[in-house]
Amino acid sequence: MWREAAGSHLLTRPNHVTAAADKRYHSDFFLHGCIISAERRPESCAESCLEMFWFQQGLCFLPVFLVVWSSATFIFPYIIAVFRGDVDVVFPYISDTGANPPESCIFGLMTFVSACAGTATIYARYKYVEKLTEQNGLVKPRLNEATLGLGIIACLGMCIVATFQETAVTIVHDVGALIFFISGIVYIILQCVISFKACPYGSSVRVCRVRYLIAVIATAAFFPTVICTGFVKQTTLHRHTYDEDYPYQIASAVCEWTVAFSFVCFFLTYIEDFKMFKLRVRTEYED
């Protein structure tokens, strides 16, 4: 059992410690013997942050890595597939670029790493919002928790897409893609709501508006992706302009790429926020 005194000391701040003296604010909870702490940087840290490289500030390396790696996940398999002649140059489906080996191996591995990085970034964002609003109550905990759950479900959909190739197990692959897109879109919409509710304590109004625009673009592009896919009958990786369903395939593929990079751009807006806090893990021994 955990010692009550130790738990109380870790989970609460003594009354005699003032805000000026306590320059780091912690939000702790127990997880299998560990404590994960969200630490928000106060404004007084601004000068010390200037002495760091930008990627050393807070946890901004998480969204940076996610954005760079996810972009490479979409681009590298496409380049390899085009170079090998496995897909057409003009807007193939994203999954088509990872249908044949060796690009399928690269696509699967990189997508899985993107899902892991996405999970870490989504969780860090959850802890940041939790700490940011625990005093003022601008964001309801259930909203923050629901957003976390949807983000993790979207990452699970990415893992399904990475594991089950389009040409091997089509139904499971398509289900995973739908889970990823639907959960991802709802996630960024709810994050927009959270951003506006927490403004100006979190992101600036300009960043909130950019996130709103990205969410609108992703949502608007999702519906043509699904609708036009229903009219695509040809299942081969190579298509021709004289094919009856070619316009639907192009429209669907363009919208699919738009949704995918909308997600990438959305996480790009996290960089400034993630400069302002860190997560720390401490281990406590049982008696």
mmCIF file of C-alpha atoms in Angstrom:
data_model
loop_
_atom_site.group_PDB
_atom_site.id
_atom_site.type_symbol
_atom_site.label_atom_id
_atom_site.label_comp_id
_atom_site.label_asym_id
_atom_site.label_seq_id
_atom_site.Cartn_x
_atom_site.Cartn_y
_atom_site.Cartn_z
ATOM 1 C CA MET A 1 0.000 0.000 0.000
ATOM 2 C CA TRP A 2 1.080 3.574 -0.582
ATOM 3 C CA ARG A 3 1.888 5.630 2.438
ATOM 4 C CA GLU A 4 -0.827 8.184 2.970
ATOM 5 C CA ALA A 5 1.617 10.886 4.019
ATOM 6 C CA ALA A 6 3.768 10.385 0.981
ATOM 7 C CA GLY A 7 0.760 10.403 -1.338
ATOM 8 C CA SER A 8 -0.666 13.540 0.265
ATOM 9 C CA HIS A 9 2.657 15.332 0.048
ATOM 10 C CA LEU A 10 3.052 14.491 -3.615
ATOM 11 C CA LEU A 11 -0.461 15.263 -4.721
ATOM 12 C CA THR A 12 -0.989 18.560 -2.940
ATOM 13 C CA ARG A 13 1.009 21.736 -2.409
ATOM 14 C CA PRO A 14 1.434 23.027 1.158
ATOM 15 C CA ASN A 15 -0.476 26.197 1.963
ATOM 16 C CA HIS A 16 2.633 28.055 3.111
ATOM 17 C CA VAL A 17 4.252 27.721 -0.320
ATOM 18 C CA THR A 18 3.299 30.801 -2.291
ATOM 19 C CA ALA A 19 2.911 31.096 -6.042
ATOM 20 C CA ALA A 20 6.019 33.270 -6.212
ATOM 21 C CA ALA A 21 8.115 30.734 -4.328
ATOM 22 C CA ASP A 22 6.731 27.717 -6.117
ATOM 23 C CA LYS A 23 7.778 28.450 -9.691
ATOM 24 C CA ARG A 24 6.757 25.074 -10.958
ATOM 25 C CA TYR A 25 3.223 23.767 -10.862
ATOM 26 C CA HIS A 26 2.612 20.023 -10.809
ATOM 27 C CA SER A 27 -0.327 17.834 -11.679
ATOM 28 C CA ASP A 28 0.462 14.324 -10.405
ATOM 29 C CA PHE A 29 -1.238 10.966 -10.418
ATOM 30 C CA PHE A 30 -0.220 7.393 -9.639
ATOM 31 C CA LEU A 31 0.308 4.944 -12.491
ATOM 32 C CA HIS A 32 1.681 1.501 -11.548
ATOM 33 C CA GLY A 33 4.039 2.932 -8.975
ATOM 34 C CA CYS A 34 5.016 5.982 -11.037
ATOM 35 C CA ILE A 35 3.982 9.610 -10.896
ATOM 36 C CA ILE A 36 3.674 11.555 -14.122
ATOM 37 C CA SER A 37 3.889 15.274 -13.535
ATOM 38 C CA ALA A 38 2.816 18.054 -15.886
ATOM 39 C CA GLU A 39 4.936 21.099 -15.256
ATOM 40 C CA ARG A 40 3.927 24.451 -16.724
ATOM 41 C CA ARG A 41 6.605 27.067 -17.238
ATOM 42 C CA PRO A 42 5.779 30.463 -15.696
ATOM 43 C CA GLU A 43 6.420 33.681 -17.537
ATOM 44 C CA SER A 44 9.631 34.240 -15.579
ATOM 45 C CA CYS A 45 11.210 31.400 -17.522
ATOM 46 C CA ALA A 46 11.026 33.321 -20.776
ATOM 47 C CA GLU A 47 14.565 34.685 -20.487
ATOM 48 C CA SER A 48 16.073 31.300 -19.758
ATOM 49 C CA CYS A 49 14.163 29.808 -22.690
ATOM 50 C CA LEU A 50 15.810 32.289 -25.025
ATOM 51 C CA GLU A 51 19.154 30.738 -24.155
ATOM 52 C CA MET A 52 17.992 27.322 -25.399
ATOM 53 C CA PHE A 53 17.606 26.058 -28.889
ATOM 54 C CA TRP A 54 13.946 26.179 -29.864
ATOM 55 C CA PHE A 55 13.620 22.385 -29.920
ATOM 56 C CA GLN A 56 14.927 22.186 -26.335
ATOM 57 C CA GLN A 57 12.107 24.285 -24.934
ATOM 58 C CA GLY A 58 9.520 22.256 -23.092
ATOM 59 C CA LEU A 59 8.150 19.329 -25.067
ATOM 60 C CA CYS A 60 8.011 20.998 -28.471
ATOM 61 C CA PHE A 61 10.182 18.208 -29.882
ATOM 62 C CA LEU A 62 7.135 15.913 -29.670
ATOM 63 C CA PRO A 63 4.902 17.711 -32.219
ATOM 64 C CA VAL A 64 7.973 18.579 -34.316
ATOM 65 C CA PHE A 65 8.957 14.930 -34.570
ATOM 66 C CA LEU A 66 5.357 13.920 -35.246
ATOM 67 C CA VAL A 67 4.965 16.451 -38.059
ATOM 68 C CA VAL A 68 8.288 15.632 -39.729
ATOM 69 C CA TRP A 69 7.936 11.864 -39.376
ATOM 70 C CA SER A 70 4.298 11.769 -40.501
ATOM 71 C CA SER A 71 5.099 13.865 -43.552
ATOM 72 C CA ALA A 72 7.943 11.491 -44.389
ATOM 73 C CA THR A 73 5.572 8.546 -43.880
ATOM 74 C CA PHE A 74 3.351 9.863 -46.668
ATOM 75 C CA ILE A 75 6.102 11.106 -48.970
ATOM 76 C CA PHE A 76 8.852 8.445 -48.880
ATOM 77 C CA PRO A 77 6.662 5.433 -49.814
ATOM 78 C CA TYR A 78 5.101 7.548 -52.571
ATOM 79 C CA ILE A 79 8.518 8.371 -54.034
ATOM 80 C CA ILE A 80 9.630 4.736 -53.888
ATOM 81 C CA ALA A 81 6.359 3.478 -55.384
ATOM 82 C CA VAL A 82 6.527 5.994 -58.248
ATOM 83 C CA PHE A 83 10.215 5.229 -58.880
ATOM 84 C CA ARG A 84 9.429 1.494 -59.080
ATOM 85 C CA GLY A 85 6.367 2.095 -61.244
ATOM 86 C CA ASP A 86 3.961 0.555 -58.720
ATOM 87 C CA VAL A 87 1.581 3.552 -58.727
ATOM 88 C CA ASP A 88 0.720 6.475 -60.960
ATOM 89 C CA VAL A 89 2.445 9.808 -60.450
ATOM 90 C CA VAL A 90 -0.809 11.781 -60.285
ATOM 91 C CA PHE A 91 -2.551 11.405 -56.924
ATOM 92 C CA PRO A 92 -2.683 7.731 -56.048
ATOM 93 C CA TYR A 93 -4.422 6.796 -52.815
ATOM 94 C CA ILE A 94 -2.107 7.001 -49.825
ATOM 95 C CA SER A 95 -2.634 3.314 -49.163
ATOM 96 C CA ASP A 96 -1.713 2.480 -52.775
ATOM 97 C CA THR A 97 1.787 3.829 -52.154
ATOM 98 C CA GLY A 98 2.244 1.219 -49.411
ATOM 99 C CA ALA A 99 0.592 -1.743 -51.127
ATOM 100 C CA ASN A 100 3.635 -3.533 -52.584
ATOM 101 C CA PRO A 101 7.006 -4.372 -51.026
ATOM 102 C CA PRO A 102 9.444 -2.853 -50.270
ATOM 103 C CA GLU A 103 7.416 0.357 -49.831
ATOM 104 C CA SER A 104 4.750 -1.546 -47.922
ATOM 105 C CA CYS A 105 7.322 -2.477 -45.264
ATOM 106 C CA ILE A 106 8.528 1.106 -45.006
ATOM 107 C CA PHE A 107 4.969 2.457 -44.937
ATOM 108 C CA GLY A 108 3.890 0.019 -42.222
ATOM 109 C CA LEU A 109 6.880 0.711 -39.990
ATOM 110 C CA MET A 110 6.751 4.489 -40.373
ATOM 111 C CA THR A 111 2.983 4.589 -39.849
ATOM 112 C CA PHE A 112 3.330 2.594 -36.633
ATOM 113 C CA VAL A 113 6.011 4.999 -35.357
ATOM 114 C CA SER A 114 3.730 7.920 -36.302
ATOM 115 C CA ALA A 115 0.911 6.330 -34.308
ATOM 116 C CA CYS A 116 3.178 5.996 -31.253
ATOM 117 C CA ALA A 117 4.399 9.590 -31.593
ATOM 118 C CA GLY A 118 0.803 10.725 -32.066
ATOM 119 C CA THR A 119 -0.283 8.945 -28.901
ATOM 120 C CA ALA A 120 2.521 10.588 -26.903
ATOM 121 C CA THR A 121 1.690 14.028 -28.313
ATOM 122 C CA ILE A 122 -2.041 13.634 -27.712
ATOM 123 C CA TYR A 123 -1.445 12.512 -24.132
ATOM 124 C CA ALA A 124 0.955 15.399 -23.473
ATOM 125 C CA ARG A 125 -1.650 17.815 -24.836
ATOM 126 C CA TYR A 126 -4.234 16.267 -22.508
ATOM 127 C CA LYS A 127 -2.013 16.801 -19.457
ATOM 128 C CA TYR A 128 -1.235 20.361 -20.551
ATOM 129 C CA VAL A 129 -4.918 21.267 -20.864
ATOM 130 C CA GLU A 130 -5.629 19.565 -17.539
ATOM 131 C CA LYS A 131 -2.979 21.630 -15.787
ATOM 132 C CA LEU A 132 -3.840 24.817 -17.661
ATOM 133 C CA THR A 133 -7.487 24.829 -16.634
ATOM 134 C CA GLU A 134 -7.483 23.150 -13.230
ATOM 135 C CA GLN A 135 -7.618 26.533 -11.473
ATOM 136 C CA ASN A 136 -10.146 28.385 -13.652
ATOM 137 C CA GLY A 137 -12.282 25.452 -14.854
ATOM 138 C CA LEU A 138 -12.613 26.839 -18.383
ATOM 139 C CA VAL A 139 -12.429 23.341 -19.889
ATOM 140 C CA LYS A 140 -14.504 20.556 -18.406
ATOM 141 C CA PRO A 141 -12.462 17.457 -17.486
ATOM 142 C CA ARG A 142 -14.873 15.194 -19.364
ATOM 143 C CA LEU A 143 -14.345 17.152 -22.569
ATOM 144 C CA ASN A 144 -10.591 16.864 -22.177
ATOM 145 C CA GLU A 145 -10.845 13.134 -21.415
ATOM 146 C CA ALA A 146 -13.171 12.503 -24.375
ATOM 147 C CA THR A 147 -10.734 14.283 -26.656
ATOM 148 C CA LEU A 148 -7.890 12.143 -25.331
ATOM 149 C CA GLY A 149 -9.887 8.984 -25.981
ATOM 150 C CA LEU A 150 -10.721 9.978 -29.542
ATOM 151 C CA GLY A 151 -7.095 10.795 -30.248
ATOM 152 C CA ILE A 152 -5.948 7.396 -29.020
ATOM 153 C CA ILE A 153 -8.652 5.686 -31.101
ATOM 154 C CA ALA A 154 -7.400 7.572 -34.173
ATOM 155 C CA CYS A 155 -3.871 6.331 -33.490
ATOM 156 C CA LEU A 156 -5.260 2.799 -33.160
ATOM 157 C CA GLY A 157 -6.802 3.228 -36.600
ATOM 158 C CA MET A 158 -3.360 4.183 -37.910
ATOM 159 C CA CYS A 159 -1.933 0.965 -36.484
ATOM 160 C CA ILE A 160 -4.650 -1.053 -38.241
ATOM 161 C CA VAL A 161 -3.885 0.691 -41.533
ATOM 162 C CA ALA A 162 -0.182 -0.017 -41.069
ATOM 163 C CA THR A 163 -0.675 -3.678 -40.181
ATOM 164 C CA PHE A 164 -3.270 -4.709 -42.780
ATOM 165 C CA GLN A 165 -2.234 -3.698 -46.289
ATOM 166 C CA GLU A 166 -4.858 -2.561 -48.751
ATOM 167 C CA THR A 167 -4.274 -5.437 -51.185
ATOM 168 C CA ALA A 168 -4.035 -8.118 -48.455
ATOM 169 C CA VAL A 169 -7.007 -7.547 -46.141
ATOM 170 C CA THR A 170 -9.028 -4.805 -47.794
ATOM 171 C CA ILE A 171 -12.004 -4.727 -45.417
ATOM 172 C CA VAL A 172 -9.913 -4.463 -42.253
ATOM 173 C CA HIS A 173 -7.682 -1.844 -43.894
ATOM 174 C CA ASP A 174 -10.684 0.260 -44.902
ATOM 175 C CA VAL A 175 -12.223 -0.015 -41.431
ATOM 176 C CA GLY A 176 -8.946 1.138 -39.903
ATOM 177 C CA ALA A 177 -8.796 4.070 -42.306
ATOM 178 C CA LEU A 178 -12.359 5.104 -41.418
ATOM 179 C CA ILE A 179 -11.571 4.880 -37.702
ATOM 180 C CA PHE A 180 -8.478 7.010 -38.234
ATOM 181 C CA PHE A 181 -10.182 9.695 -40.317
ATOM 182 C CA ILE A 182 -13.427 9.966 -38.334
ATOM 183 C CA SER A 183 -11.800 9.896 -34.906
ATOM 184 C CA GLY A 184 -9.051 12.236 -36.078
ATOM 185 C CA ILE A 185 -11.483 14.808 -37.445
ATOM 186 C CA VAL A 186 -13.633 14.757 -34.308
ATOM 187 C CA TYR A 187 -10.448 15.048 -32.244
ATOM 188 C CA ILE A 188 -9.251 18.223 -33.965
ATOM 189 C CA ILE A 189 -12.762 19.704 -33.800
ATOM 190 C CA LEU A 190 -12.895 19.139 -30.044
ATOM 191 C CA GLN A 191 -9.385 20.530 -29.700
ATOM 192 C CA CYS A 192 -10.615 23.673 -31.454
ATOM 193 C CA VAL A 193 -13.396 23.933 -28.875
ATOM 194 C CA ILE A 194 -10.879 23.459 -26.066
ATOM 195 C CA SER A 195 -8.548 26.060 -27.575
ATOM 196 C CA PHE A 196 -11.276 28.694 -27.760
ATOM 197 C CA LYS A 197 -12.506 27.895 -24.245
ATOM 198 C CA ALA A 198 -9.004 28.159 -22.766
ATOM 199 C CA CYS A 199 -8.068 31.271 -24.755
ATOM 200 C CA PRO A 200 -6.139 33.410 -23.890
ATOM 201 C CA TYR A 201 -4.594 31.226 -21.159
ATOM 202 C CA GLY A 202 -3.480 28.644 -23.708
ATOM 203 C CA SER A 203 -3.038 29.489 -27.367
ATOM 204 C CA SER A 204 -3.478 32.910 -28.886
ATOM 205 C CA VAL A 205 -6.626 33.866 -30.771
ATOM 206 C CA ARG A 206 -4.715 33.680 -34.045
ATOM 207 C CA VAL A 207 -3.628 30.095 -33.380
ATOM 208 C CA CYS A 208 -7.191 29.187 -32.408
ATOM 209 C CA ARG A 209 -8.454 30.564 -35.705
ATOM 210 C CA VAL A 210 -5.810 28.657 -37.651
ATOM 211 C CA ARG A 211 -6.862 25.439 -35.919
ATOM 212 C CA TYR A 212 -10.482 26.202 -36.716
ATOM 213 C CA LEU A 213 -9.614 26.706 -40.389
ATOM 214 C CA ILE A 214 -7.688 23.432 -40.518
ATOM 215 C CA ALA A 215 -10.594 21.594 -38.885
ATOM 216 C CA VAL A 216 -13.010 23.048 -41.452
ATOM 217 C CA ILE A 217 -10.751 21.998 -44.339
ATOM 218 C CA ALA A 218 -10.325 18.467 -42.960
ATOM 219 C CA THR A 219 -14.069 18.056 -42.394
ATOM 220 C CA ALA A 220 -14.959 19.453 -45.819
ATOM 221 C CA ALA A 221 -12.446 17.152 -47.524
ATOM 222 C CA PHE A 222 -13.533 14.021 -45.656
ATOM 223 C CA PHE A 223 -17.004 13.741 -47.160
ATOM 224 C CA PRO A 224 -15.874 13.815 -50.833
ATOM 225 C CA THR A 225 -13.254 11.217 -49.909
ATOM 226 C CA VAL A 226 -15.898 8.755 -48.733
ATOM 227 C CA ILE A 227 -18.587 9.640 -51.291
ATOM 228 C CA CYS A 228 -16.325 9.529 -54.353
ATOM 229 C CA THR A 229 -14.709 6.291 -53.199
ATOM 230 C CA GLY A 230 -18.127 4.649 -53.468
ATOM 231 C CA PHE A 231 -18.128 5.339 -57.215
ATOM 232 C CA VAL A 232 -14.647 3.892 -57.795
ATOM 233 C CA LYS A 233 -15.015 0.382 -59.186
ATOM 234 C CA GLN A 234 -11.503 -0.330 -60.439
ATOM 235 C CA THR A 235 -9.242 -1.907 -57.819
ATOM 236 C CA THR A 236 -5.931 -1.876 -59.699
ATOM 237 C CA LEU A 237 -3.113 0.446 -58.654
ATOM 238 C CA HIS A 238 -2.732 1.899 -62.160
ATOM 239 C CA ARG A 239 -5.573 3.925 -63.647
ATOM 240 C CA HIS A 240 -6.157 5.661 -66.956
ATOM 241 C CA THR A 241 -7.856 8.905 -67.889
ATOM 242 C CA TYR A 242 -10.355 7.062 -70.066
ATOM 243 C CA ASP A 243 -11.590 4.930 -67.157
ATOM 244 C CA GLU A 244 -15.184 5.700 -66.319
ATOM 245 C CA ASP A 245 -14.471 6.121 -62.608
ATOM 246 C CA TYR A 246 -11.196 8.058 -63.065
ATOM 247 C CA PRO A 247 -12.634 11.492 -62.072
ATOM 248 C CA TYR A 248 -14.058 10.029 -58.876
ATOM 249 C CA GLN A 249 -10.750 8.364 -58.056
ATOM 250 C CA ILE A 250 -8.801 11.600 -58.526
ATOM 251 C CA ALA A 251 -11.296 13.614 -56.462
ATOM 252 C CA SER A 252 -11.274 11.018 -53.692
ATOM 253 C CA ALA A 253 -7.467 10.761 -53.632
ATOM 254 C CA VAL A 254 -6.976 14.547 -53.595
ATOM 255 C CA CYS A 255 -9.366 14.884 -50.659
ATOM 256 C CA GLU A 256 -7.682 11.980 -48.849
ATOM 257 C CA TRP A 257 -4.274 13.650 -49.114
ATOM 258 C CA THR A 258 -5.887 16.907 -47.985
ATOM 259 C CA VAL A 259 -7.318 15.326 -44.839
ATOM 260 C CA ALA A 260 -4.026 13.591 -44.039
ATOM 261 C CA PHE A 261 -1.937 16.749 -44.302
ATOM 262 C CA SER A 262 -4.612 18.712 -42.446
ATOM 263 C CA PHE A 263 -3.854 16.499 -39.459
ATOM 264 C CA VAL A 264 -0.139 17.176 -39.926
ATOM 265 C CA CYS A 265 -0.716 20.941 -40.065
ATOM 266 C CA PHE A 266 -2.948 20.795 -36.987
ATOM 267 C CA PHE A 267 -0.207 19.213 -34.886
ATOM 268 C CA LEU A 268 2.159 21.843 -36.246
ATOM 269 C CA THR A 269 0.163 24.418 -34.277
ATOM 270 C CA TYR A 270 1.035 22.574 -31.037
ATOM 271 C CA ILE A 271 4.699 23.580 -31.158
ATOM 272 C CA GLU A 272 4.345 26.935 -29.404
ATOM 273 C CA ASP A 273 2.082 25.452 -26.717
ATOM 274 C CA PHE A 274 4.483 22.587 -26.052
ATOM 275 C CA LYS A 275 7.329 25.007 -25.380
ATOM 276 C CA MET A 276 5.537 26.047 -22.188
ATOM 277 C CA PHE A 277 5.529 22.783 -20.214
ATOM 278 C CA LYS A 278 7.278 19.498 -19.492
ATOM 279 C CA LEU A 279 6.186 16.070 -18.305
ATOM 280 C CA ARG A 280 8.203 14.341 -15.610
ATOM 281 C CA VAL A 281 8.012 10.765 -14.328
ATOM 282 C CA ARG A 282 8.947 9.879 -10.747
ATOM 283 C CA THR A 283 8.988 6.385 -9.269
ATOM 284 C CA GLU A 284 7.773 5.683 -5.723
ATOM 285 C CA TYR A 285 8.498 2.447 -3.883
ATOM 286 C CA GLU A 286 5.809 0.593 -1.957
ATOM 287 C CA ASP A 287 6.241 -0.104 1.766
#
